[in-house]
């Protein structure tokens, strides 16, 4: 059965259904024909009684009683469907009677029997001579009808049984397709969780099953390839991202760092001051700022050259940087030989201490020229300014006051610390 | 004595023959006559003879003198069966001798009791000439040309000589033919 295609099975189903319908129609048709037969038989019976009654009447009127008997016997012989016949005279006394089956009591309304009756009238005088009634059997028609019904029921039952069987068969196959679709829907290429095996069926279900299986194998293979490609791409992206992040970091560093001294540049200082100003303003914390300048740096440049000047700048920057003790302390190159330090939550005294530390660290540095000859020690002038930020003050003012203090330190002979506290 | 015995025997035989032959006329079956009494008017009504009826149905019963009583008996039976006539026609019955056939001229039917061949033939010729339906008690007369008689066998049936009917230019109702036996002639 499984080698038959669904198309053929459906055709068989349709044929069976058609047989069922045709069978029912056949029964209806034959039943109608039977009814027509019975109807025509009734007409024939009426015709028969209409035909024989004048002859009977004539025989009676002519006094030929024996003729009537023989005539009626002949009529009965020629009409085997007559079950019962009775001829009576006007006094209801029987002249002739016939019963086919003596055991069967026939009366009006008996099953499979038609009743016809007629008065025997003398055609000459119009007088009633008697009465005849005949029961005709419909047995043969009823038997045909019964047989027909039995045949129809047998065919219908058999057809219905086959139809039901085919419906179950088709339903079973559709269920198999449904299960297949369920498996396909649950299939995850990453898990490769399809447990289909090759179908041996030759019908459409088998073809679809194997086609889906082949497709899933291809999908599985492609998914594996894709996974490998993805992994490769992911690692490449990671490397690229890392490189990019490093480049960005470097770029950022470059953008905020002075290339020579490796200290933050002035632009970053301004941003940092802006940030720290806001925080200090909110927390009502004091900020101190130290502005310092290398003493006689132009002389170093002019005397020893720019390379030595640069080296001095580097060494001074380093000395300043290592002097910072807190992570919150910030140092930047402000100008050519100018540096600036921002100290959060620090008063002037604290700033002054840092300046002293820087001066001390500067003493430990050896400055050599291009001929490796020691040059004069380098000193710095410091200008300190301090403020608790508020709505009445601003950053520019703080820087300006530090600059003023630095100017005073330069005026005072350099290598000294001056403060300009903002009131 | 022997001669006397022979004479007496001859006398008895002669007498027996005489009585048998004379009693033959009155030896008609009453039941058969009864059937004829019913049939006679109906054959007129159920044939073209009906057209010949003027006021009465006229039936002429031909007989020899010897059958006169039987003829009268038949008359009585007819009157008994049809006291008011048939189909509103009164029935007029004539009892006539074979010698005076003319009295039957206006009759629609003549009934023939047995007679000699000559009278029978004369009567039949008369019936043919005057388009009168002939009916006889004796079926043997069908051979002579009588139109209707009775067949008496296992059952009793009207016996119709179609040839005679045709010769007399009379037509019978089909229904009568259905209840009758057809006479095809002696040779058939």
mmCIF file with all atom_site columns, C-alpha atoms in Angstrom, chain A residues 339-422:
data_model
loop_
_atom_site.group_PDB
_atom_site.id
_atom_site.type_symbol
_atom_site.label_atom_id
_atom_site.label_alt_id
_atom_site.label_comp_id
_atom_site.label_asym_id
_atom_site.label_entity_id
_atom_site.label_seq_id
_atom_site.pdbx_PDB_ins_code
_atom_site.Cartn_x
_atom_site.Cartn_y
_atom_site.Cartn_z
_atom_site.occupancy
_atom_site.B_iso_or_equiv
_atom_site.pdbx_formal_charge
_atom_site.auth_seq_id
_atom_site.auth_comp_id
_atom_site.auth_asym_id
_atom_site.auth_atom_id
_atom_site.pdbx_PDB_model_num
ATOM 1  C CA . UNK A 1 339 ? 54.289 74.075 33.797 1.00 0.00 ? 339 UNK A CA 1
ATOM 2  C CA . UNK A 1 340 ? 51.094 74.126 35.788 1.00 0.00 ? 340 UNK A CA 1
ATOM 3  C CA . UNK A 1 341 ? 49.948 71.895 38.662 1.00 0.00 ? 341 UNK A CA 1
ATOM 4  C CA . UNK A 1 342 ? 46.332 71.524 39.819 1.00 0.00 ? 342 UNK A CA 1
ATOM 5  C CA . UNK A 1 343 ? 45.802 70.220 43.366 1.00 0.00 ? 343 UNK A CA 1
ATOM 6  C CA . UNK A 1 344 ? 42.297 69.200 44.438 1.00 0.00 ? 344 UNK A CA 1
ATOM 7  C CA . UNK A 1 345 ? 41.296 69.657 48.079 1.00 0.00 ? 345 UNK A CA 1
ATOM 8  C CA . UNK A 1 346 ? 44.600 71.414 48.814 1.00 0.00 ? 346 UNK A CA 1
ATOM 9  C CA . UNK A 1 347 ? 45.246 74.757 50.467 1.00 0.00 ? 347 UNK A CA 1
ATOM 10 C CA . UNK A 1 348 ? 48.140 77.130 49.722 1.00 0.00 ? 348 UNK A CA 1
ATOM 11 C CA . UNK A 1 349 ? 50.275 75.530 52.361 1.00 0.00 ? 349 UNK A CA 1
ATOM 12 C CA . UNK A 1 350 ? 49.927 72.135 50.792 1.00 0.00 ? 350 UNK A CA 1
ATOM 13 C CA . UNK A 1 351 ? 50.828 73.587 47.431 1.00 0.00 ? 351 UNK A CA 1
ATOM 14 C CA . UNK A 1 352 ? 53.798 75.282 48.906 1.00 0.00 ? 352 UNK A CA 1
ATOM 15 C CA . UNK A 1 353 ? 55.038 71.983 50.328 1.00 0.00 ? 353 UNK A CA 1
ATOM 16 C CA . UNK A 1 354 ? 54.830 70.409 46.872 1.00 0.00 ? 354 UNK A CA 1
ATOM 17 C CA . UNK A 1 355 ? 56.825 73.305 45.433 1.00 0.00 ? 355 UNK A CA 1
ATOM 18 C CA . UNK A 1 356 ? 59.506 72.731 48.057 1.00 0.00 ? 356 UNK A CA 1
ATOM 19 C CA . UNK A 1 357 ? 59.578 69.010 47.201 1.00 0.00 ? 357 UNK A CA 1
ATOM 20 C CA . UNK A 1 358 ? 59.991 69.830 43.510 1.00 0.00 ? 358 UNK A CA 1
ATOM 21 C CA . UNK A 1 359 ? 62.832 72.238 44.265 1.00 0.00 ? 359 UNK A CA 1
ATOM 22 C CA . UNK A 1 360 ? 64.511 69.510 46.295 1.00 0.00 ? 360 UNK A CA 1
ATOM 23 C CA . UNK A 1 361 ? 64.107 66.922 43.528 1.00 0.00 ? 361 UNK A CA 1
ATOM 24 C CA . UNK A 1 362 ? 65.511 69.338 40.958 1.00 0.00 ? 362 UNK A CA 1
ATOM 25 C CA . UNK A 1 363 ? 68.763 69.488 42.873 1.00 0.00 ? 363 UNK A CA 1
ATOM 26 C CA . UNK A 1 364 ? 69.385 65.765 42.296 1.00 0.00 ? 364 UNK A CA 1
ATOM 27 C CA . UNK A 1 365 ? 69.342 66.070 38.514 1.00 0.00 ? 365 UNK A CA 1
ATOM 28 C CA . UNK A 1 366 ? 72.536 66.143 36.484 1.00 0.00 ? 366 UNK A CA 1
ATOM 29 C CA . UNK A 1 367 ? 72.313 68.393 33.480 1.00 0.00 ? 367 UNK A CA 1
ATOM 30 C CA . UNK A 1 368 ? 74.883 67.759 30.829 1.00 0.00 ? 368 UNK A CA 1
ATOM 31 C CA . UNK A 1 369 ? 75.489 69.466 27.548 1.00 0.00 ? 369 UNK A CA 1
ATOM 32 C CA . UNK A 1 370 ? 76.313 67.940 24.164 1.00 0.00 ? 370 UNK A CA 1
ATOM 33 C CA . UNK A 1 371 ? 79.896 67.537 25.234 1.00 0.00 ? 371 UNK A CA 1
ATOM 34 C CA . UNK A 1 372 ? 78.852 65.652 28.357 1.00 0.00 ? 372 UNK A CA 1
ATOM 35 C CA . UNK A 1 373 ? 79.969 68.589 30.434 1.00 0.00 ? 373 UNK A CA 1
ATOM 36 C CA . UNK A 1 374 ? 77.865 69.428 33.450 1.00 0.00 ? 374 UNK A CA 1
ATOM 37 C CA . UNK A 1 375 ? 75.887 72.586 33.158 1.00 0.00 ? 375 UNK A CA 1
ATOM 38 C CA . UNK A 1 376 ? 74.604 74.889 35.816 1.00 0.00 ? 376 UNK A CA 1
ATOM 39 C CA . UNK A 1 377 ? 71.777 73.574 38.008 1.00 0.00 ? 377 UNK A CA 1
ATOM 40 C CA . UNK A 1 378 ? 68.266 74.384 36.830 1.00 0.00 ? 378 UNK A CA 1
ATOM 41 C CA . UNK A 1 379 ? 65.807 76.160 39.098 1.00 0.00 ? 379 UNK A CA 1
ATOM 42 C CA . UNK A 1 380 ? 62.128 76.950 38.934 1.00 0.00 ? 380 UNK A CA 1
ATOM 43 C CA . UNK A 1 381 ? 60.009 79.905 39.991 1.00 0.00 ? 381 UNK A CA 1
ATOM 44 C CA . UNK A 1 382 ? 56.631 79.076 41.497 1.00 0.00 ? 382 UNK A CA 1
ATOM 45 C CA . UNK A 1 383 ? 53.411 81.094 41.653 1.00 0.00 ? 383 UNK A CA 1
ATOM 46 C CA . UNK A 1 384 ? 50.644 79.643 43.798 1.00 0.00 ? 384 UNK A CA 1
ATOM 47 C CA . UNK A 1 385 ? 47.014 80.525 43.851 1.00 0.00 ? 385 UNK A CA 1
ATOM 48 C CA . UNK A 1 386 ? 44.197 78.877 45.798 1.00 0.00 ? 386 UNK A CA 1
ATOM 49 C CA . UNK A 1 387 ? 40.402 79.150 45.849 1.00 0.00 ? 387 UNK A CA 1
ATOM 50 C CA . UNK A 1 388 ? 37.148 77.475 46.919 1.00 0.00 ? 388 UNK A CA 1
ATOM 51 C CA . UNK A 1 389 ? 35.115 77.668 43.705 1.00 0.00 ? 389 UNK A CA 1
ATOM 52 C CA . UNK A 1 390 ? 31.805 79.515 43.890 1.00 0.00 ? 390 UNK A CA 1
ATOM 53 C CA . UNK A 1 391 ? 29.406 81.394 41.656 1.00 0.00 ? 391 UNK A CA 1
ATOM 54 C CA . UNK A 1 392 ? 31.418 84.601 42.230 1.00 0.00 ? 392 UNK A CA 1
ATOM 55 C CA . UNK A 1 393 ? 34.736 83.137 41.098 1.00 0.00 ? 393 UNK A CA 1
ATOM 56 C CA . UNK A 1 394 ? 36.062 81.631 37.880 1.00 0.00 ? 394 UNK A CA 1
ATOM 57 C CA . UNK A 1 395 ? 38.887 79.521 36.589 1.00 0.00 ? 395 UNK A CA 1
ATOM 58 C CA . UNK A 1 396 ? 40.511 82.269 34.574 1.00 0.00 ? 396 UNK A CA 1
ATOM 59 C CA . UNK A 1 397 ? 40.807 84.331 37.736 1.00 0.00 ? 397 UNK A CA 1
ATOM 60 C CA . UNK A 1 398 ? 42.541 81.476 39.538 1.00 0.00 ? 398 UNK A CA 1
ATOM 61 C CA . UNK A 1 399 ? 45.051 81.057 36.690 1.00 0.00 ? 399 UNK A CA 1
ATOM 62 C CA . UNK A 1 400 ? 45.529 84.817 36.509 1.00 0.00 ? 400 UNK A CA 1
ATOM 63 C CA . UNK A 1 401 ? 46.344 85.004 40.215 1.00 0.00 ? 401 UNK A CA 1
ATOM 64 C CA . UNK A 1 402 ? 48.828 82.145 39.913 1.00 0.00 ? 402 UNK A CA 1
ATOM 65 C CA . UNK A 1 403 ? 50.416 83.914 36.976 1.00 0.00 ? 403 UNK A CA 1
ATOM 66 C CA . UNK A 1 404 ? 50.644 87.109 39.011 1.00 0.00 ? 404 UNK A CA 1
ATOM 67 C CA . UNK A 1 405 ? 52.331 85.152 41.839 1.00 0.00 ? 405 UNK A CA 1
ATOM 68 C CA . UNK A 1 406 ? 54.776 83.630 39.342 1.00 0.00 ? 406 UNK A CA 1
ATOM 69 C CA . UNK A 1 407 ? 55.549 87.073 37.985 1.00 0.00 ? 407 UNK A CA 1
ATOM 70 C CA . UNK A 1 408 ? 56.291 88.203 41.524 1.00 0.00 ? 408 UNK A CA 1
ATOM 71 C CA . UNK A 1 409 ? 58.579 85.196 42.048 1.00 0.00 ? 409 UNK A CA 1
ATOM 72 C CA . UNK A 1 410 ? 60.485 86.130 38.882 1.00 0.00 ? 410 UNK A CA 1
ATOM 73 C CA . UNK A 1 411 ? 60.671 89.708 40.091 1.00 0.00 ? 411 UNK A CA 1
ATOM 74 C CA . UNK A 1 412 ? 61.952 88.540 43.450 1.00 0.00 ? 412 UNK A CA 1
ATOM 75 C CA . UNK A 1 413 ? 65.056 86.995 41.855 1.00 0.00 ? 413 UNK A CA 1
ATOM 76 C CA . UNK A 1 414 ? 63.724 83.652 40.689 1.00 0.00 ? 414 UNK A CA 1
ATOM 77 C CA . UNK A 1 415 ? 64.014 80.130 42.324 1.00 0.00 ? 415 UNK A CA 1
ATOM 78 C CA . UNK A 1 416 ? 61.424 81.095 44.845 1.00 0.00 ? 416 UNK A CA 1
ATOM 79 C CA . UNK A 1 417 ? 57.792 80.523 45.718 1.00 0.00 ? 417 UNK A CA 1
ATOM 80 C CA . UNK A 1 418 ? 55.191 83.255 45.732 1.00 0.00 ? 418 UNK A CA 1
ATOM 81 C CA . UNK A 1 419 ? 51.528 83.070 46.577 1.00 0.00 ? 419 UNK A CA 1
ATOM 82 C CA . UNK A 1 420 ? 48.606 85.116 45.464 1.00 0.00 ? 420 UNK A CA 1
ATOM 83 C CA . UNK A 1 421 ? 45.590 84.176 47.519 1.00 0.00 ? 421 UNK A CA 1
ATOM 84 C CA . UNK A 1 422 ? 42.263 85.218 46.160 1.00 0.00 ? 422 UNK A CA 1
#
